[in-house]
């Protein structure tokens, strides 16, 4: 009879026999389908698996002790197939930590690295010990161990927000860096609670989704080093130690055996404020690295199952981090599915952004697959049915799948082409006008609506990886010297422009131009079909001083400087972002196809300085897009016309003809030094022709001529 731990409370007592005794503990065979450590009445169920092991021992430690106080080998009859399961009675979960020893053959050329001297972390650990104090090295020489976690959080009756993909406005942030700087004014800086304190700010800004950089347990001290008296850490967190455990150093207080409580409270509070939570997840590699790296979990359980290996037993490195997770092995598929289901069920997250997601579509020999079973399983999994799945559709091995990522109409993508093309266009590169228009209407050249649906493109100009928006228009070159690699790390092709001076300057003309360029980028992003995403701090001009890869900088280079929010012109930039977010929300024609326009316009159309004639010449610098449709919610036509001039000279433009009872009004004009945004009732009416300023964007709204202010 196959049972789960949840079934135990209804079993007759006689079915709990026979009872064995191992190392002084009463034990019995456990629940073989419940991986990890699970609380049951009177004890704890421990279940692990290994395809190549000869034997496994459960180790029990007193908190922070170096040596185990008990070692419990799994008897042969506590094993079914490759799964080992044992219930240990009489354990108080607050009085112990646990780990495993696994014995088996060692042959590096065959990928076998079993070593019974290694203390191994449970791959399904819900909490990792020794990680709770940020910046403090795990002092135990035995490495990582796990704790048993109570799961009794009361989510109440509130369901997840479930905002349609096209209506999302995603705000990417680093939990620690968001509030760590003293200028944040938070009581609990650098923590989940610190982020919770900033929810009123998020509401004021108007975003409705946060994308959290990795919150799975990672060891920031993994490659700690001292450069010019500054301690550099694994700050970003893209080297996971455990997929099921939250990063406890992001908690404002210790949560022994209740790990995840502060994160769950944060997520519930965000949901209560109609803000979705998307987790940036890393299933392409682990912190164990290559053959020179440590062995603390997967290597010791089944190295040749969990990692992609070359014929000589060395590690494929499509991640750029030493190893590559063997995602399409059935065991690893099951692990990833179990993990994502766990975060959806236990933490109620709304979506996942998959780092270097092209790796998830590679076969066990590293070759790309046409129908990757993992990606298909994620697309059709019932628990994940309403969850957003967003792929970073490339990897460090050269596989670039933007526009071609296997999707089953479920997967969206970080549109790297949008980022690159819009950066080039906005700074005035030749021949980009027609391509920019394609990006603004949802990149149909990349995402066929029939095969990909209408919500495949996540549009962004900035993200954690690369320049901030301010730095994008302040630096021609990266300045990563503080990272300690002689400025060789990070991207060299940033498509940035310093507007006339590298870095800081007091030149008012350059500063004014930089502010205009940031507003241009914001306007175009918020007026593009697809899901917009931007980096936290961009809305008030935060800088990383030209560092485009501050993965190791746990200091003001990476921390948001909230004092900028109270300074001009940064405050004006913040208000501009707020306006553009509200504008996008109030014009559904930008976001989706509406009922056909009574005026006869298509839902999306491309234009140039002359209506209905999109610019195709290499010398063209103007791109215009018209969104239109009938909004049955308001009972009105929704007409939005975006005109972008990336050239350094102004040009005369003509607007499309409207019926006699309609007129064009200006909602946004980044080229107007005095008045750049206009509320709905105050938008000035314009004639058919007008001057489109140099390096500027104008957004027009078509309205009934009778609706005058």
XYZ file of C-alpha atoms in Angstrom:
709
model
C 0.000 0.000 0.000
C 1.470 3.360 -1.042
C 0.756 6.190 1.380
C 1.566 9.858 1.906
C 2.496 11.543 5.159
C -0.872 13.300 5.147
C -2.590 9.913 5.296
C -0.956 8.922 8.561
C -3.469 10.509 10.904
C -6.251 8.191 9.746
C -4.289 4.932 9.822
C -5.081 2.311 12.470
C -2.261 1.864 14.975
C -1.573 -1.700 13.851
C -0.589 -0.391 10.395
C 2.301 1.547 11.962
C 4.023 -1.721 12.896
C 6.534 -3.164 12.720
C 8.693 -0.710 14.666
C 12.464 -1.011 14.329
C 15.162 0.560 16.447
C 18.186 2.247 14.837
C 20.748 4.230 16.853
C 18.316 4.343 19.739
C 15.417 5.743 17.695
C 12.195 3.964 16.858
C 11.761 3.932 13.097
C 9.646 2.372 10.388
C 9.515 2.515 6.568
C 8.266 5.916 5.482
C 6.192 7.545 2.783
C 8.110 6.984 -0.407
C 6.420 9.649 -2.532
C 6.999 12.514 -0.065
C 10.509 13.743 -0.794
C 12.279 15.884 1.761
C 11.608 15.955 5.491
C 7.939 16.073 6.497
C 6.402 16.445 9.933
C 3.989 13.668 10.888
C 2.255 12.949 14.209
C 4.934 11.709 16.566
C 7.894 12.047 14.226
C 9.429 13.078 10.938
C 9.382 11.348 7.555
C 12.661 11.472 5.606
C 12.653 10.512 1.906
C 15.531 10.784 -0.566
C 16.556 9.091 -3.790
C 19.735 7.992 -5.517
C 20.039 5.841 -8.628
C 23.673 4.871 -8.116
C 24.160 4.682 -4.350
C 24.925 1.484 -2.472
C 23.686 2.879 0.844
C 22.473 6.093 2.498
C 22.704 7.313 6.091
C 20.529 9.937 7.738
C 22.588 12.196 10.021
C 21.055 14.140 12.915
C 22.892 17.115 14.416
C 22.233 19.348 17.361
C 21.936 22.935 16.182
C 25.333 24.200 14.939
C 27.140 21.088 16.214
C 30.097 19.827 14.184
C 29.407 16.133 14.591
C 26.084 14.243 14.344
C 24.551 12.925 17.529
C 22.980 10.078 15.559
C 23.586 8.272 12.266
C 20.704 6.160 10.985
C 21.475 3.925 7.984
C 18.463 3.087 5.823
C 17.846 -0.681 6.050
C 17.382 -2.547 2.770
C 13.657 -2.916 3.367
C 13.375 0.880 3.707
C 14.211 1.169 0.021
C 11.867 0.783 -2.954
C 13.555 1.110 -6.312
C 15.933 4.042 -5.930
C 13.937 5.737 -3.150
C 14.876 5.547 0.530
C 12.281 6.476 3.137
C 12.241 6.346 6.928
C 9.996 7.676 9.683
C 11.937 8.579 12.832
C 9.749 8.858 15.918
C 10.305 11.022 18.973
C 12.075 13.908 17.220
C 11.553 17.529 18.224
C 12.139 19.500 15.030
C 13.486 22.487 16.967
C 16.288 20.416 18.455
C 18.015 19.018 15.383
C 19.343 19.639 11.900
C 19.825 16.887 9.371
C 21.951 15.836 6.413
C 22.928 12.637 4.589
C 25.944 10.476 3.814
C 25.794 8.522 0.563
C 28.108 5.639 -0.294
C 28.699 4.194 -3.750
C 31.247 3.831 -6.563
C 33.701 6.605 -7.405
C 34.792 6.887 -11.034
C 35.156 10.418 -12.363
C 35.315 9.300 -16.011
C 31.888 7.705 -15.603
C 30.565 10.700 -13.714
C 30.325 8.787 -10.428
C 31.412 10.854 -7.424
C 29.991 9.050 -4.421
C 31.992 9.824 -1.285
C 30.737 8.751 2.125
C 32.999 11.307 3.816
C 30.871 14.143 2.393
C 27.986 15.607 4.375
C 25.187 16.203 1.854
C 22.305 18.631 1.830
C 18.887 17.169 1.034
C 17.982 18.256 -2.553
C 14.434 18.809 -1.245
C 15.510 20.768 1.871
C 12.937 23.390 2.864
C 15.457 25.353 4.931
C 19.269 25.471 4.951
C 21.183 26.040 8.190
C 24.030 28.445 8.733
C 22.826 30.966 6.148
C 20.727 33.351 8.201
C 23.244 36.145 8.847
C 24.166 37.985 5.670
C 27.898 38.276 5.131
C 28.839 35.713 7.800
C 30.556 32.582 6.570
C 29.015 29.225 7.443
C 31.425 28.167 10.185
C 30.728 24.446 10.193
C 33.418 22.509 8.357
C 30.724 20.041 7.263
C 28.975 22.579 5.051
C 25.240 22.874 4.563
C 22.571 21.081 6.563
C 18.782 21.272 6.560
C 15.992 21.969 9.020
C 12.446 20.655 9.097
C 9.911 23.417 8.448
C 6.393 23.815 9.741
C 3.892 24.684 7.033
C 0.941 26.339 8.712
C 0.683 29.805 7.179
C -2.857 31.174 6.986
C -3.433 32.602 3.528
C -7.050 33.431 4.320
C -9.667 33.447 1.583
C -7.910 35.799 -0.813
C -6.966 34.229 -4.169
C -3.981 35.208 -6.270
C -4.479 38.426 -8.218
C -4.247 36.763 -11.677
C -3.671 39.878 -13.751
C -3.644 39.149 -17.501
C -0.155 39.137 -18.970
C -0.841 42.108 -21.230
C -1.973 44.203 -18.265
C 1.139 43.575 -16.171
C 3.747 46.256 -15.529
C 6.723 44.374 -14.111
C 9.199 45.983 -11.713
C 12.438 44.032 -11.335
C 14.218 44.363 -7.991
C 16.856 42.863 -5.714
C 15.406 42.227 -2.256
C 18.499 43.355 -0.370
C 19.565 46.200 -2.634
C 16.069 47.685 -2.802
C 16.097 48.927 0.799
C 19.618 48.346 2.171
C 20.839 51.904 1.724
C 20.087 54.115 4.766
C 18.267 56.490 2.433
C 15.457 53.910 2.133
C 14.245 54.922 5.581
C 13.039 51.410 6.361
C 13.026 49.817 9.803
C 14.259 46.496 8.387
C 16.617 47.455 5.537
C 17.717 44.799 3.071
C 15.028 42.274 3.998
C 11.652 40.914 2.958
C 10.124 43.135 5.637
C 12.017 46.110 4.233
C 10.406 45.465 0.872
C 7.024 45.145 2.567
C 7.533 48.606 4.060
C 7.861 49.959 0.510
C 4.533 48.607 -0.746
C 2.888 52.064 -0.459
C 5.644 53.371 -2.739
C 5.006 50.584 -5.260
C 1.309 51.452 -5.220
C 2.120 55.124 -5.717
C 4.357 54.292 -8.675
C 1.581 52.208 -10.220
C 3.322 48.916 -11.024
C 1.305 45.726 -10.479
C 3.987 43.019 -10.483
C 7.372 42.665 -8.826
C 9.986 40.333 -10.264
C 12.313 39.343 -7.434
C 15.886 38.467 -8.298
C 16.812 35.065 -6.804
C 15.311 34.339 -3.386
C 16.201 30.637 -3.344
C 18.881 29.900 -0.768
C 22.323 30.924 -1.961
C 25.611 31.499 -0.160
C 26.722 35.094 -0.617
C 30.090 34.149 0.938
C 30.728 31.463 -1.682
C 33.421 33.450 -3.540
C 33.965 36.270 -1.051
C 37.108 38.275 -1.793
C 38.685 41.579 -0.841
C 39.393 44.147 -3.572
C 40.785 47.543 -2.549
C 39.554 46.988 1.016
C 36.016 46.293 -0.222
C 34.520 42.868 0.417
C 32.929 41.464 -2.708
C 30.217 38.817 -2.352
C 27.936 36.672 -4.493
C 25.421 39.486 -4.142
C 22.962 38.770 -6.955
C 22.304 35.176 -5.869
C 22.473 33.361 -9.214
C 24.308 30.365 -7.695
C 21.583 28.351 -5.958
C 22.385 26.087 -3.022
C 18.839 24.786 -2.567
C 15.822 25.124 -4.850
C 13.118 24.617 -2.213
C 14.504 26.857 0.555
C 14.050 30.633 0.808
C 17.143 32.759 1.344
C 16.984 33.199 5.108
C 19.531 36.040 5.160
C 16.778 38.172 3.598
C 14.771 37.783 6.804
C 14.811 40.479 9.468
C 14.849 37.886 12.285
C 15.722 34.222 12.720
C 12.922 31.837 11.742
C 14.029 28.505 13.143
C 11.713 25.819 11.727
C 9.407 28.511 10.366
C 11.603 29.542 7.443
C 9.612 31.312 4.777
C 7.199 33.026 7.152
C 8.477 36.535 6.413
C 8.493 35.895 2.662
C 4.966 34.492 2.770
C 3.810 37.514 4.759
C 5.369 39.790 2.129
C 3.676 37.928 -0.716
C 0.304 38.046 1.020
C 0.669 41.779 1.622
C 1.604 42.360 -2.029
C -1.420 40.336 -3.133
C -3.640 42.319 -0.778
C -2.432 45.385 -2.693
C -3.109 43.800 -6.113
C 0.574 43.269 -6.888
C 1.701 39.956 -8.346
C 4.961 38.219 -7.417
C 7.249 36.691 -10.052
C 10.370 34.827 -8.946
C 13.592 34.831 -10.948
C 14.587 31.145 -10.769
C 17.869 29.466 -11.681
C 17.509 25.869 -12.849
C 20.399 25.960 -15.300
C 23.199 25.276 -12.796
C 24.022 25.054 -9.078
C 26.711 26.417 -6.762
C 28.591 23.095 -6.874
C 30.511 24.206 -9.970
C 32.664 21.917 -12.085
C 35.084 19.137 -11.115
C 37.074 21.662 -9.058
C 34.013 22.862 -7.168
C 32.569 21.625 -3.879
C 30.392 18.563 -3.401
C 27.584 19.391 -0.990
C 24.380 17.969 -2.513
C 23.627 16.858 -6.073
C 27.137 15.660 -6.897
C 27.037 13.330 -3.926
C 23.564 11.925 -4.562
C 23.795 11.290 -8.328
C 26.350 13.414 -10.152
C 25.741 11.724 -13.516
C 21.981 12.218 -13.202
C 21.804 15.847 -12.080
C 24.500 17.319 -14.343
C 25.274 17.242 -18.064
C 28.574 15.440 -18.447
C 31.000 15.045 -21.321
C 32.115 11.521 -22.330
C 35.187 11.905 -20.091
C 33.048 12.774 -17.061
C 33.795 16.513 -17.060
C 31.034 19.094 -16.944
C 29.329 20.808 -19.844
C 29.230 24.522 -19.077
C 26.338 26.079 -20.990
C 25.623 28.257 -17.938
C 29.012 29.975 -17.752
C 29.142 28.977 -14.073
C 30.977 25.668 -14.228
C 28.184 23.127 -14.524
C 24.854 22.641 -16.281
C 21.810 21.039 -14.721
C 20.614 18.000 -16.682
C 17.099 19.391 -16.954
C 15.613 16.832 -19.335
C 16.630 13.785 -17.354
C 13.358 12.432 -15.882
C 14.644 12.697 -12.302
C 15.642 16.338 -12.752
C 12.371 17.103 -14.537
C 10.516 15.723 -11.540
C 12.640 17.783 -9.145
C 11.966 21.024 -11.053
C 8.237 20.337 -11.343
C 8.020 19.470 -7.647
C 9.920 22.638 -6.795
C 7.744 24.992 -8.837
C 4.571 23.366 -7.562
C 5.876 23.812 -4.031
C 6.462 27.546 -4.516
C 3.018 27.972 -6.051
C 1.233 25.977 -3.345
C 3.227 27.021 -0.276
C 4.174 30.584 -1.289
C 1.375 31.414 -3.759
C 3.749 32.987 -6.271
C 2.209 34.174 -9.531
C 4.962 33.471 -12.002
C 8.537 32.493 -12.722
C 11.241 34.047 -14.872
C 13.693 31.313 -15.877
C 17.338 32.373 -16.002
C 19.193 31.128 -19.120
C 16.074 29.176 -20.019
C 17.463 27.772 -23.273
C 19.390 25.291 -21.125
C 16.025 23.854 -20.058
C 15.555 22.763 -23.672
C 18.891 20.992 -24.104
C 19.153 17.214 -24.255
C 21.404 15.238 -21.931
C 24.243 15.530 -24.463
C 23.765 19.300 -24.665
C 22.052 19.435 -28.052
C 18.904 21.583 -28.416
C 15.610 19.659 -28.529
C 12.600 20.444 -30.724
C 10.021 19.424 -28.118
C 11.803 19.591 -24.749
C 9.827 17.429 -22.312
C 10.508 19.693 -19.333
C 9.228 22.829 -21.061
C 6.179 20.946 -22.290
C 5.463 19.556 -18.830
C 5.689 23.034 -17.301
C 3.372 24.419 -19.979
C 0.639 21.849 -19.305
C 1.047 21.169 -15.578
C -2.265 21.567 -13.756
C -0.866 23.214 -10.603
C 1.022 25.711 -12.751
C -1.983 26.330 -14.986
C -2.456 30.030 -14.130
C 1.199 30.788 -13.478
C 3.217 33.097 -15.730
C 6.161 31.330 -17.394
C 8.796 33.749 -18.707
C 11.961 32.560 -20.418
C 15.298 34.278 -20.743
C 15.537 32.643 -24.146
C 19.284 32.241 -24.457
C 22.196 30.652 -22.610
C 25.951 31.065 -22.195
C 26.620 28.275 -24.681
C 25.536 30.418 -27.654
C 21.962 29.156 -28.007
C 19.778 32.207 -28.753
C 16.041 31.508 -29.054
C 14.341 34.888 -28.824
C 11.262 34.442 -30.977
C 11.691 30.678 -31.274
C 11.578 29.420 -27.706
C 9.292 26.339 -27.459
C 6.091 27.761 -26.041
C 2.818 25.837 -26.553
C 1.262 29.338 -26.284
C 2.185 29.325 -22.576
C 5.701 30.695 -22.502
C 6.527 34.383 -22.739
C 10.061 35.622 -23.351
C 12.335 38.387 -22.246
C 12.522 40.081 -25.629
C 16.250 40.761 -25.891
C 15.718 42.019 -29.433
C 13.393 44.719 -28.092
C 16.117 45.871 -25.683
C 18.865 45.935 -28.298
C 16.854 47.394 -31.170
C 15.167 50.109 -29.123
C 18.459 51.145 -27.541
C 20.014 51.482 -30.996
C 17.029 53.343 -32.418
C 16.591 55.783 -29.543
C 20.236 56.848 -29.547
C 20.062 57.562 -33.276
C 21.595 54.597 -35.091
C 20.870 54.405 -38.806
C 18.362 52.038 -40.339
C 16.464 51.254 -37.139
C 13.150 53.081 -37.679
C 11.246 50.210 -39.326
C 12.639 47.635 -36.870
C 11.701 49.858 -33.927
C 8.121 50.004 -35.172
C 7.990 46.201 -35.224
C 9.155 46.131 -31.627
C 6.526 48.667 -30.594
C 3.656 46.601 -32.028
C 4.662 43.446 -30.155
C 7.401 42.106 -32.456
C 5.124 40.146 -34.825
C 8.224 39.406 -36.910
C 9.399 37.326 -33.920
C 6.144 36.176 -32.350
C 3.492 34.935 -34.748
C 0.186 35.554 -32.920
C -1.242 32.297 -34.314
C 1.525 30.133 -32.871
C 2.650 32.197 -29.894
C -0.476 34.026 -28.811
C -0.537 37.761 -28.222
C 1.419 37.906 -24.981
C 4.795 36.384 -25.806
C 6.935 39.515 -25.617
C 8.184 40.927 -22.320
C 9.572 44.279 -23.428
C 12.451 45.868 -21.560
C 15.216 48.379 -22.138
C 16.974 47.812 -18.815
C 17.220 44.967 -16.336
C 19.591 43.888 -13.553
C 22.074 42.680 -16.155
C 23.565 45.774 -17.796
C 23.317 49.521 -17.382
C 20.592 51.249 -15.414
C 18.506 53.680 -17.439
C 20.502 56.636 -16.122
C 23.807 54.941 -16.946
C 22.539 53.998 -20.403
C 22.653 57.705 -21.275
C 25.670 58.617 -19.138
C 28.336 56.150 -20.247
C 29.693 55.004 -23.591
C 31.734 52.250 -21.947
C 31.297 49.943 -18.972
C 33.273 50.793 -15.828
C 33.534 47.532 -13.915
C 36.959 48.050 -12.380
C 35.537 47.642 -8.863
C 34.698 44.005 -9.679
C 38.371 43.101 -9.693
C 38.617 41.639 -13.211
C 40.382 44.593 -14.897
C 37.085 45.629 -16.506
C 36.952 42.419 -18.590
C 33.644 41.190 -17.144
C 30.199 42.313 -18.255
C 28.877 43.167 -21.708
C 30.966 45.253 -24.088
C 28.064 45.951 -26.461
C 25.707 48.100 -24.421
C 24.271 50.273 -27.218
C 24.589 53.173 -24.798
C 25.380 56.861 -25.327
C 26.789 59.307 -22.798
C 25.105 62.339 -24.418
C 28.433 64.168 -24.649
C 30.382 63.426 -21.462
C 31.441 60.181 -19.826
C 29.860 59.871 -16.383
C 29.250 62.760 -14.025
C 29.036 66.247 -15.469
C 27.778 69.681 -14.511
C 26.947 70.651 -18.071
C 23.237 71.647 -17.961
C 22.680 70.864 -21.634
C 24.002 67.321 -21.257
C 21.995 66.751 -18.095
C 18.833 68.021 -19.799
C 19.441 65.749 -22.781
C 19.983 62.725 -20.521
C 16.701 63.394 -18.784
C 14.927 63.647 -22.128
C 16.458 60.374 -23.333
C 15.266 58.568 -20.188
C 11.766 59.925 -20.691
C 11.856 58.873 -24.350
C 12.729 55.332 -23.297
C 9.978 55.257 -20.676
C 7.393 56.589 -23.132
C 8.207 54.082 -25.847
C 8.268 51.191 -23.371
C 4.862 52.064 -21.941
C 3.414 52.589 -25.420
C 4.530 49.228 -26.846
C 2.388 46.122 -27.305
C 3.624 43.384 -24.970
C 4.389 43.339 -21.243
C 6.635 46.201 -20.089
C 9.337 45.589 -17.494
C 11.840 48.024 -16.023
C 14.553 47.970 -13.384
C 13.872 49.323 -9.916
C 15.350 52.785 -9.463
C 15.110 53.684 -13.143
C 12.075 55.749 -12.283
C 14.197 58.207 -10.291
C 17.520 57.998 -12.121
C 19.432 55.564 -9.926
C 23.018 54.929 -11.020
C 25.612 52.178 -10.678
C 28.348 54.578 -11.761
C 28.847 52.793 -15.072
C 29.164 49.269 -13.644
C 27.116 47.047 -15.945
C 27.763 43.819 -14.019
C 27.617 44.582 -10.263
C 26.905 40.953 -9.348
C 29.398 41.157 -6.479
C 28.797 44.691 -5.227
C 26.977 44.665 -1.882
C 27.433 48.392 -1.366
C 26.140 51.728 -2.693
C 27.082 50.724 -6.251
C 24.116 48.328 -6.181
C 21.913 49.707 -3.412
C 19.160 52.077 -4.487
C 19.825 55.668 -3.447
C 16.390 56.820 -2.318
C 17.633 60.346 -1.657
C 17.488 60.919 -5.415
C 13.722 60.707 -5.209
C 13.590 64.006 -3.344
C 15.881 65.857 -5.737
C 15.154 67.584 -9.017
C 15.102 66.625 -11.818
C 14.869 63.050 -10.483
C 11.536 63.726 -8.811
C 10.202 64.992 -12.126
C 11.382 61.771 -13.775
C 9.528 59.769 -11.129
C 6.327 61.705 -11.805
C 6.815 61.121 -15.524
C 7.046 57.360 -14.960
C 3.883 57.504 -12.850
C 2.085 59.383 -15.619
C 3.148 56.935 -18.323
C 2.087 53.933 -16.232
C -1.335 55.513 -15.683
C -1.539 56.381 -19.373
C -0.859 52.790 -20.402
C -3.490 51.492 -17.998
C -6.086 53.931 -19.326
C -5.575 52.970 -22.990
C -6.349 49.292 -23.595
C -5.734 49.664 -27.339
C -2.009 49.718 -26.571
C -2.236 46.457 -24.640
C -4.612 44.283 -26.671
C -6.819 44.057 -29.741
C -10.185 45.680 -29.021
C -13.429 45.573 -30.950
C -12.880 46.959 -34.485
C -12.646 50.723 -34.671
C -15.755 52.469 -36.016
C -13.384 54.903 -37.704
C -12.006 52.051 -39.761
C -8.426 51.997 -38.485
C -6.727 48.618 -37.931
C -5.850 47.701 -34.355
C -2.175 48.468 -35.062
C -0.563 50.292 -37.980
C 2.859 51.686 -38.879
C 3.528 55.227 -40.073
C 6.317 57.704 -40.771
C 6.432 61.462 -41.043
C 3.618 60.886 -43.546
C 0.617 58.804 -42.368
C 0.380 55.223 -43.634
C 3.895 55.396 -45.069
C 6.290 53.730 -42.617
C 9.884 54.740 -42.990
C 12.040 52.085 -44.640
C 15.107 54.036 -45.777
C 18.454 53.653 -44.034
C 18.405 57.399 -43.424
C 15.016 57.326 -41.623
C 14.944 58.272 -37.971
C 11.206 58.669 -37.411
C 8.901 55.838 -36.405
C 5.188 56.220 -35.710
C 2.632 53.678 -34.513
C -1.152 53.943 -34.271
C -3.183 51.790 -31.867
C -6.957 51.879 -32.250
C -10.154 50.073 -31.351
C -13.522 50.415 -29.692
C -13.355 50.145 -25.907
C -16.620 48.579 -24.779
C -15.770 49.385 -21.153
C -15.938 53.142 -21.783
C -18.088 53.085 -24.913
C -15.465 55.114 -26.765
C -12.936 54.836 -29.527
C -9.438 54.398 -28.128
C -6.955 56.048 -30.485
C -3.281 56.438 -29.523
C -0.604 57.662 -31.927
C 3.081 57.531 -30.912
C 5.619 59.527 -32.919
C 9.334 59.062 -32.212
C 12.090 61.185 -33.740
C 15.528 59.726 -32.938
C 17.344 62.308 -35.066
C 19.249 65.305 -33.713
C 17.218 67.685 -35.895
C 13.476 68.369 -35.700
C 11.209 67.348 -38.551
C 7.744 68.241 -39.725
C 5.194 65.457 -39.475
C 1.602 64.891 -40.544
C -1.023 63.103 -38.489
C -3.553 60.609 -39.904
C -6.902 62.050 -40.914
C -9.748 61.657 -38.434
C -13.490 61.987 -38.976
C -14.750 65.549 -38.715
C -16.056 65.075 -35.188
C -12.642 63.896 -33.929
C -9.351 65.674 -33.302
C -5.826 64.853 -32.175
C -4.647 66.026 -28.756
C -1.200 65.858 -27.179
C -0.864 63.686 -24.078
C 2.945 63.581 -23.929
C 5.689 65.633 -25.539
C 9.199 64.945 -24.242
C 10.525 67.711 -26.489
C 8.539 70.436 -24.715
C 10.863 71.877 -22.051
C 8.004 73.514 -20.186
C 5.118 71.036 -20.205
C 5.709 67.397 -21.098
C 2.596 65.607 -19.844
C -1.064 66.570 -19.926
C -3.955 65.202 -17.931
C -6.936 63.947 -19.909
C -8.957 67.108 -19.492
C -6.085 69.435 -20.328
C -4.616 67.911 -23.485
C -4.042 70.614 -26.114
C -5.620 70.093 -29.526
C -3.284 70.139 -32.545
C -3.689 70.536 -36.275
C -2.887 68.017 -38.940
C 0.804 69.004 -39.263
C 3.290 69.980 -36.580
C 6.966 69.960 -35.733
C 8.355 66.813 -34.103
C 11.305 67.962 -32.011
C 14.805 66.558 -32.137
C 15.324 63.376 -30.078
C 11.781 63.484 -28.755
C 8.561 61.515 -28.496
C 5.030 62.842 -28.830
C 1.999 60.765 -27.873
C -1.336 61.838 -29.341
C -4.827 60.764 -28.342
C -7.722 60.914 -30.800
C -10.855 62.232 -29.106
C -14.259 63.606 -29.886
C -13.755 67.259 -30.780
C -16.605 68.120 -28.468
C -14.661 66.888 -25.445
C -12.872 70.178 -24.921
C -11.381 71.176 -21.532
